[in-house]
Amino acid sequence: MDTHANPGAGAAQLESLAGKYMTFRVGGEEYGLEILKVRELIGLLEITRVPHAPQGVKGVVNLRGKVIPVVDLREHLGIDGASASARPVIIVVQLQTPNGPITTGVLVDQVLEVRNIASAQIEPPPSFGRGDEATRFILGIAKNDKRVVLLLDIDLILSSTNLSLAA
Amino acid sequence: MGTRSPAALIEHLAGLVLSVDADATGVAELDRGLAELIDSLQGAPSAQLDLSLETRRRLASAQPLDAIKLVSDAVVVLQQQPAPAAAPKRVVRDSETLELVRDFLEESGDGLANADEMLLAIEASAATPDQVNALFRVFHTIKGVAGFLELSEIVSLSHATESVMNEVRDGRCKLAGESLELVFKATALLRGMLDALKKACEAGIELASEPEAQVHIGRLKAFLAKMPREEDAGPPITAPGKPPLVQAAPPPAVVAAPVVQPAPASAVVAVPPVAAPAPPPAGFQALPLAPQPPEVAEGQAPVAATKLRETVKVDLERVDNMVEMIGELIIVESMLKHSRELSTQSLTLRNALGQLGKISRDLQNAAMRMRTVPVHGVFQKMARLTREVGKKAGKDVVLVTAGEGTEMDRAMVERLEDPLVHMVRNACDHGVETPEVRVAAGKPATGVLTLSASHKGGSIIIELSDDGAGLDRDRILKKAVEKGLVQNPAALTDAEVFQLIFAPGFSTAAKVTDISGRGVGMDVVKRNIEGMRGRVLIESTKGKGTTFRLVLPLTLAIIDGMLIKVGKERYLVPSLSIVEALQPTREMLSSMGERDELLSVRGQVIPILRLSQQLAIEGARQDPTTALIVVVESVGKRVGLLVDEVIAQQQVVIKALGQGVGRAEFYSGAAILSDGCIGLILNVDKLCGLITYRHRVASGDAHREEQR
């Protein structure tokens, strides 16, 4: 079923991944999020927990009067432990869905930079053959300057937490 | 079989009806035929599908002999329903067309609403030339734009109606009796077709044909054919079919319809119109609430006034956005005002803050008013409904409205329509007596419904009164005792007795007609109104009539809530559903199977719901005697919520929790608290519902819960 992480998907798909990414850190790893989907960054606001919310949804925050859900990437990516970051940030992403745009906060440890990633730098994610939860959210792996950036499939993450993408 | 078209399957079914034997095998064959038809109709809701499903359902329990008759009846109807409904063709409309259609819908909707109003006024008194011209223009405009959009059926219908109006305008007939009836019906049909058009556009399918429209066009033409015509020498019946309808000639099969139609059509409408033109003056003067002369004067004034008032059409989302932002502004303003650093500063600063506060509140009011619309539109629909229902029930009923200018939140006006329909129907059907009974009781033969709207304090009051028979206290009580709803009938006040008619199940038609003739759908009314955080009050005097009073909040956007704290978390409980808050003593508490706790207050036993447990909140107080219990009520059920403390009562702007947080069924929304954080608003109905459920299964569930 996983069309994104198929190693044999060919160059065309990896080609389409090239572009500008916002990179950030969660745990010890560096991730990238397509810049066009990022609307803004906000410092950590107080998150109100929503009892009975799906796994991975940290709660809701007040974004200038709008109530938006905040997703904790640690849960999705299988990263253990609480954030040790002194300056956690919420990346506000806006996704286009058939039901109109939806806005969601994504909680990360630290925002790094905006980077241009060329298609030549991108490789398909390897499969570890254990039906891995975490790797299905990775579109590709980009390397440069000896650093590795994991390109996130944010649409899939958000739809897996029952955001209206799947509805 | 593969993919056969619905039409072919209906033919097949028609064949089966003639060929099968009246035995079990035959029935099975019919059933199979129906099943195939249903399959092929699947996916497109239509009258055909509904009928097929219904027929198949009834077939299951029918005797073989009846079965064939049943299916053959259905087939006859199915064959009459034209194909488009069965196979909606997908149509791609470009954005420009959609824009045009949207404008068309809006304009025509307004036009038809105006037309309705005028027609009702005309029915009450004679038509003025201005009104006739205005009506003519309405249909003319619709015809024009519809022609441009190639909506041939709407064109034909509005054209035929326009022609009738033309006859009236040229003085060849009066707009009363049959002609008025025809025009009335045409506006109803056009409205239905506009709705269908809207749906078709939204679904991206072809607009289905409306069979009733063709029939009505036939009626209109038959009516026109009876008109004396100077310039037209052709035979009366065929004449109207040809010349005016070049642009949208209906299929030949339909032209045949008018020839058959005239007789029944005029027969149907003949009865009321004969009486209509003459009696109104006498009938109206007899009514206390319908002074005739001012109404005529007013009938023209509003038309002129609406023309002068200029409006701008704004996307609703923009308005909502602005209202939301102003709400934020108010919160920030109050944060500023209450901040400790500022309060000690200079007088000028405080004055300026005061100014800011005033301006932002004015701004909020202005923004709120942008969301409001007058109840006028809904009231008008009710006038129309009264007319139709009254006619069907064989009663003479008029609706008098007052305070139509009262403005309400747009969303509420929409939600008000449903309950009002139920109430008006009830009042016409059961409240107002038949003319004979009324006359015998010494009342005027015409029943009067009064629908009014007004502001009172912080609420909007909508009242519907009738001058009918009133509710029968004794019979309601008798029924309630039978159903075990009431133990001590003598102790109930009238108001409490009347509230009984809202009890679900109390209102199924047959039973209630036995009691008082009231209550069909009354639980729906109550639920709708309570959904808007309003209340329904009833007053009734036997023989004199009944008044339903809806008390509604000014807006749906703001809620009065009690902020409570459980552990470290804060939640809002709508003040409207709170009965009391108390700190229980040890004696007030008892338990059931160690799990289910109960609270006794003044002889009443109330189940306790631990919010900390239900919402998985950590660090909450566990001992009820050191915590607080907030008793809430929903649909007559009381539940005590165990909370740590009650912080404050405050008004908050309700925000949708939106998607992304799962089903979140225990919250009805979220609100920004005064410190900028979000507080979830508890859904008391759901929480109370939970307890009722646990209550019922408590015996079976008790040890399962204990084992955990």
Short mmCIF file of C-alpha atoms in Angstrom, two decimals, chain A residues 46 48-54 57 59-71 99 101-104 158 161-164 167, chain B residues 321 324-325 328 569-571 614-618 655-664 666-667 670-672 675-680:
data_model
loop_
_atom_site.label_atom_id
_atom_site.label_comp_id
_atom_site.label_asym_id
_atom_site.label_seq_id
_atom_site.Cartn_x
_atom_site.Cartn_y
_atom_site.Cartn_z
CA GLU A 46 0.19 26.73 26.50
CA THR A 48 -4.74 22.59 26.29
CA ARG A 49 -5.03 18.85 26.48
CA VAL A 50 -8.11 17.35 24.84
CA PRO A 51 -9.13 14.18 26.64
CA HIS A 52 -9.96 11.28 24.33
CA ALA A 53 -8.14 12.93 21.42
CA PRO A 54 -6.41 10.50 19.05
CA VAL A 57 -2.54 14.89 19.17
CA GLY A 59 -3.98 19.25 22.38
CA VAL A 60 -5.23 22.58 21.07
CA VAL A 61 -3.75 26.07 21.12
CA ASN A 62 -5.09 29.54 20.55
CA LEU A 63 -3.66 30.87 17.32
CA ARG A 64 -4.88 34.46 17.37
CA GLY A 65 -8.36 33.44 18.25
CA LYS A 66 -8.49 30.30 16.15
CA VAL A 67 -8.45 26.97 17.90
CA ILE A 68 -6.01 24.68 16.14
CA PRO A 69 -4.88 21.18 17.05
CA VAL A 70 -1.21 20.50 17.77
CA VAL A 71 0.39 17.26 16.69
CA ASN A 99 -12.90 20.11 2.28
CA PRO A 101 -7.69 24.27 3.90
CA ILE A 102 -6.92 22.94 7.34
CA THR A 103 -4.48 24.45 9.75
CA THR A 104 -2.56 22.39 12.25
CA LEU A 158 -1.98 14.44 9.74
CA THR A 161 -4.44 11.38 13.22
CA ASN A 162 -7.87 11.59 11.74
CA LEU A 163 -7.59 15.08 10.40
CA SER A 164 -10.11 15.81 7.75
CA ALA A 167 -12.64 12.21 6.01
CA ASN B 321 -13.65 36.17 10.47
CA GLU B 324 -13.94 36.38 15.51
CA MET B 325 -11.13 38.90 15.37
CA GLU B 328 -10.09 38.51 20.24
CA GLU B 569 -7.20 21.57 33.89
CA ARG B 570 -10.01 24.02 33.39
CA TYR B 571 -13.31 23.43 31.66
CA GLN B 614 -14.14 10.36 32.65
CA LEU B 615 -11.63 12.71 31.09
CA ALA B 616 -8.51 11.00 32.48
CA ILE B 617 -7.37 14.05 34.41
CA GLU B 618 -4.52 13.60 36.81
CA LYS B 655 -15.21 28.41 18.84
CA ALA B 656 -15.48 25.22 16.91
CA LEU B 657 -13.00 22.66 18.11
CA GLY B 658 -12.51 21.83 14.49
CA GLN B 659 -11.08 18.74 12.99
CA GLY B 660 -8.00 16.97 14.14
CA VAL B 661 -8.97 16.14 17.66
CA GLY B 662 -11.00 13.04 16.94
CA ARG B 663 -14.65 12.78 17.69
CA ALA B 664 -14.32 14.81 20.89
CA PHE B 666 -17.73 15.34 25.31
CA TYR B 667 -17.11 18.91 24.22
CA ALA B 670 -13.80 25.58 22.91
CA ALA B 671 -13.39 29.10 24.18
CA ILE B 672 -10.50 31.45 24.68
CA ASP B 675 -5.58 34.55 29.98
CA GLY B 676 -5.47 33.54 26.34
CA CYS B 677 -5.55 29.81 27.01
CA ILE B 678 -8.21 27.54 25.63
CA GLY B 679 -10.94 26.08 27.78
CA LEU B 680 -13.04 23.22 26.50
#
